[in-house]
CSV table of C-alpha atoms in Angstrom, one decimal:
chain,number,residue,atom,x,y,z
A,1,GLN,CA,21.7,-2.3,-24.6
A,2,VAL,CA,23.2,-0.7,-21.5
A,3,GLN,CA,24.9,-2.2,-18.5
A,4,LEU,CA,24.7,-0.5,-15.2
A,5,VAL,CA,27.1,-0.8,-12.2
A,6,GLU,CA,26.3,0.8,-8.9
A,7,SER,CA,28.8,1.8,-6.2
A,8,GLY,CA,29.0,3.9,-3.1
A,9,GLY,CA,26.9,1.9,-0.7
A,10,GLY,CA,27.9,1.1,2.8
A,11,LEU,CA,27.2,1.4,6.5
A,12,VAL,CA,26.5,4.9,8.0
A,13,GLN,CA,25.0,6.2,11.2
A,14,ALA,CA,21.6,7.9,11.2
A,15,GLY,CA,21.9,11.5,10.1
A,16,GLY,CA,24.9,10.8,7.9
A,17,SER,CA,25.3,11.0,4.2
A,18,LEU,CA,26.3,8.7,1.3
A,19,ARG,CA,26.6,9.3,-2.4
A,20,LEU,CA,25.7,6.4,-4.8
A,21,SER,CA,27.0,6.3,-8.3
A,22,CYS,CA,25.8,4.3,-11.3
A,23,ALA,CA,28.1,4.0,-14.3
A,24,ALA,CA,26.5,3.1,-17.6
A,25,SER,CA,28.0,1.5,-20.6
A,26,GLY,CA,26.9,2.3,-24.1
A,27,ARG,CA,26.8,5.4,-26.3
A,28,THR,CA,23.1,6.2,-25.9
A,29,PHE,CA,23.1,7.0,-22.1
A,30,SER,CA,22.0,10.5,-22.7
A,31,ASN,CA,18.7,9.2,-24.3
A,32,TYR,CA,17.7,7.2,-21.2
A,33,ARG,CA,15.7,8.4,-18.2
A,34,MET,CA,17.5,7.1,-15.2
A,35,GLY,CA,16.0,6.0,-11.9
A,36,TRP,CA,16.9,4.7,-8.4
A,37,PHE,CA,14.8,2.1,-6.7
A,38,ARG,CA,15.4,0.3,-3.4
A,39,GLN,CA,14.3,-2.9,-1.8
A,40,ALA,CA,14.4,-3.6,1.9
A,41,PRO,CA,14.2,-7.2,3.3
A,42,GLY,CA,10.7,-8.6,3.1
A,43,LYS,CA,9.4,-5.6,1.2
A,44,GLU,CA,8.7,-4.8,-2.4
A,45,ARG,CA,11.0,-2.8,-4.6
A,46,GLU,CA,10.1,0.9,-4.4
A,47,PHE,CA,10.7,4.0,-6.4
A,48,VAL,CA,13.2,6.5,-4.9
A,49,ALA,CA,14.1,9.1,-7.6
A,50,ALA,CA,14.3,9.6,-11.3
A,51,VAL,CA,15.9,12.1,-13.7
A,52,SER,CA,15.0,12.9,-17.2
A,53,SER,CA,17.5,12.2,-20.1
A,54,SER,CA,18.7,15.8,-20.2
A,55,GLY,CA,18.8,16.1,-16.4
A,56,GLY,CA,16.3,19.0,-16.5
A,57,SER,CA,13.6,17.2,-14.6
A,58,THR,CA,13.8,15.3,-11.4
A,59,TYR,CA,11.3,13.3,-9.4
A,60,TYR,CA,11.3,12.0,-5.9
A,61,ALA,CA,9.4,9.7,-3.6
A,62,ALA,CA,7.7,11.6,-0.8
A,63,SER,CA,9.8,9.7,1.8
A,64,VAL,CA,13.1,11.0,0.4
A,65,LYS,CA,12.1,14.4,-0.9
A,66,GLY,CA,14.3,17.1,0.6
A,67,ARG,CA,16.9,14.6,1.8
A,68,PHE,CA,18.0,12.9,-1.5
A,69,THR,CA,19.2,14.5,-4.7
A,70,ILE,CA,19.5,12.7,-8.1
A,71,SER,CA,21.7,14.1,-10.8
A,72,ARG,CA,23.5,12.9,-13.9
A,73,ASP,CA,26.6,13.6,-15.9
A,74,ASN,CA,26.0,12.6,-19.5
A,75,ALA,CA,29.6,13.2,-20.4
A,76,LYS,CA,30.6,10.6,-17.9
A,77,ASN,CA,27.7,8.2,-18.4
A,78,THR,CA,27.0,8.4,-14.7
A,79,VAL,CA,24.0,9.0,-12.5
A,80,TYR,CA,24.3,9.9,-8.8
A,81,LEU,CA,22.1,9.8,-5.8
A,82,GLN,CA,23.2,12.0,-2.9
A,83,MET,CA,21.6,10.9,0.3
A,84,ASN,CA,21.6,13.2,3.3
A,85,SER,CA,20.0,13.0,6.7
A,86,LEU,CA,19.8,9.2,6.4
A,87,LYS,CA,17.4,7.3,8.6
A,88,PRO,CA,17.3,3.6,9.6
A,89,GLU,CA,14.3,3.1,7.4
A,90,ASP,CA,16.5,4.0,4.4
A,91,THR,CA,18.3,0.7,4.8
A,92,ALA,CA,17.9,-1.3,1.6
A,93,VAL,CA,19.6,-2.5,-1.5
A,94,TYR,CA,19.6,0.4,-3.9
A,95,TYR,CA,19.2,-0.3,-7.7
A,96,CYS,CA,20.0,1.9,-10.6
A,97,ALA,CA,17.7,1.5,-13.6
A,98,ALA,CA,17.5,2.8,-17.2
A,99,ASP,CA,14.4,3.6,-19.2
A,100,PRO,CA,14.9,3.8,-22.9
A,101,PRO,CA,12.9,6.1,-25.2
A,102,PRO,CA,10.1,6.6,-25.7
A,103,GLN,CA,9.5,7.2,-22.0
A,104,SER,CA,6.1,7.1,-20.5
A,105,TYR,CA,4.8,9.3,-17.7
A,106,HIS,CA,5.2,6.4,-15.3
A,107,TYR,CA,8.7,7.3,-14.0
A,108,TYR,CA,7.8,5.8,-10.7
A,109,SER,CA,7.0,2.3,-12.0
A,110,ALA,CA,9.8,-0.3,-12.1
A,111,GLN,CA,8.0,-1.8,-15.1
A,112,SER,CA,9.0,1.3,-17.1
A,113,TYR,CA,12.7,0.5,-16.8
A,114,ASP,CA,14.4,-2.1,-19.0
A,115,TYR,CA,17.9,-2.2,-17.6
A,116,TRP,CA,19.0,-2.7,-14.0
A,117,GLY,CA,22.2,-2.8,-12.1
A,118,GLN,CA,23.1,-5.5,-9.5
A,119,GLY,CA,22.4,-3.2,-6.6
A,120,THR,CA,24.4,-1.8,-3.7
A,121,GLN,CA,23.7,-2.2,0.0
A,122,VAL,CA,23.0,0.8,2.1
A,123,THR,CA,22.7,0.2,5.9
A,124,VAL,CA,21.8,3.0,8.3
A,125,SER,CA,22.4,2.3,12.0
A,126,SER,CA,20.4,4.1,14.7
């Protein structure tokens, strides 16, 4: 079992930056692949980014590649999402998720993740 708590959301102007954090409980954090997803009003939840358990591999949605960076600190049981050059279309509730081992190839699928945080709102004004 792992519990996830996101923080760092807020209101920012287009072109600005935010850093989201996700603090995880439990001693096995370093075994989990971690992901960020987002859901805008009236839309389905979509994959944003993922990082392997060691932090050595990262994956991004095409819409955020080059602007967002996912990272993790296993000593602090925390995963981060640095978001730069934000656009109004990035407005959504952002969720942190944990995928326990054994992990499949489908890092982009919400169904691969067993544990979810409560979400944090990110609003980008134009």
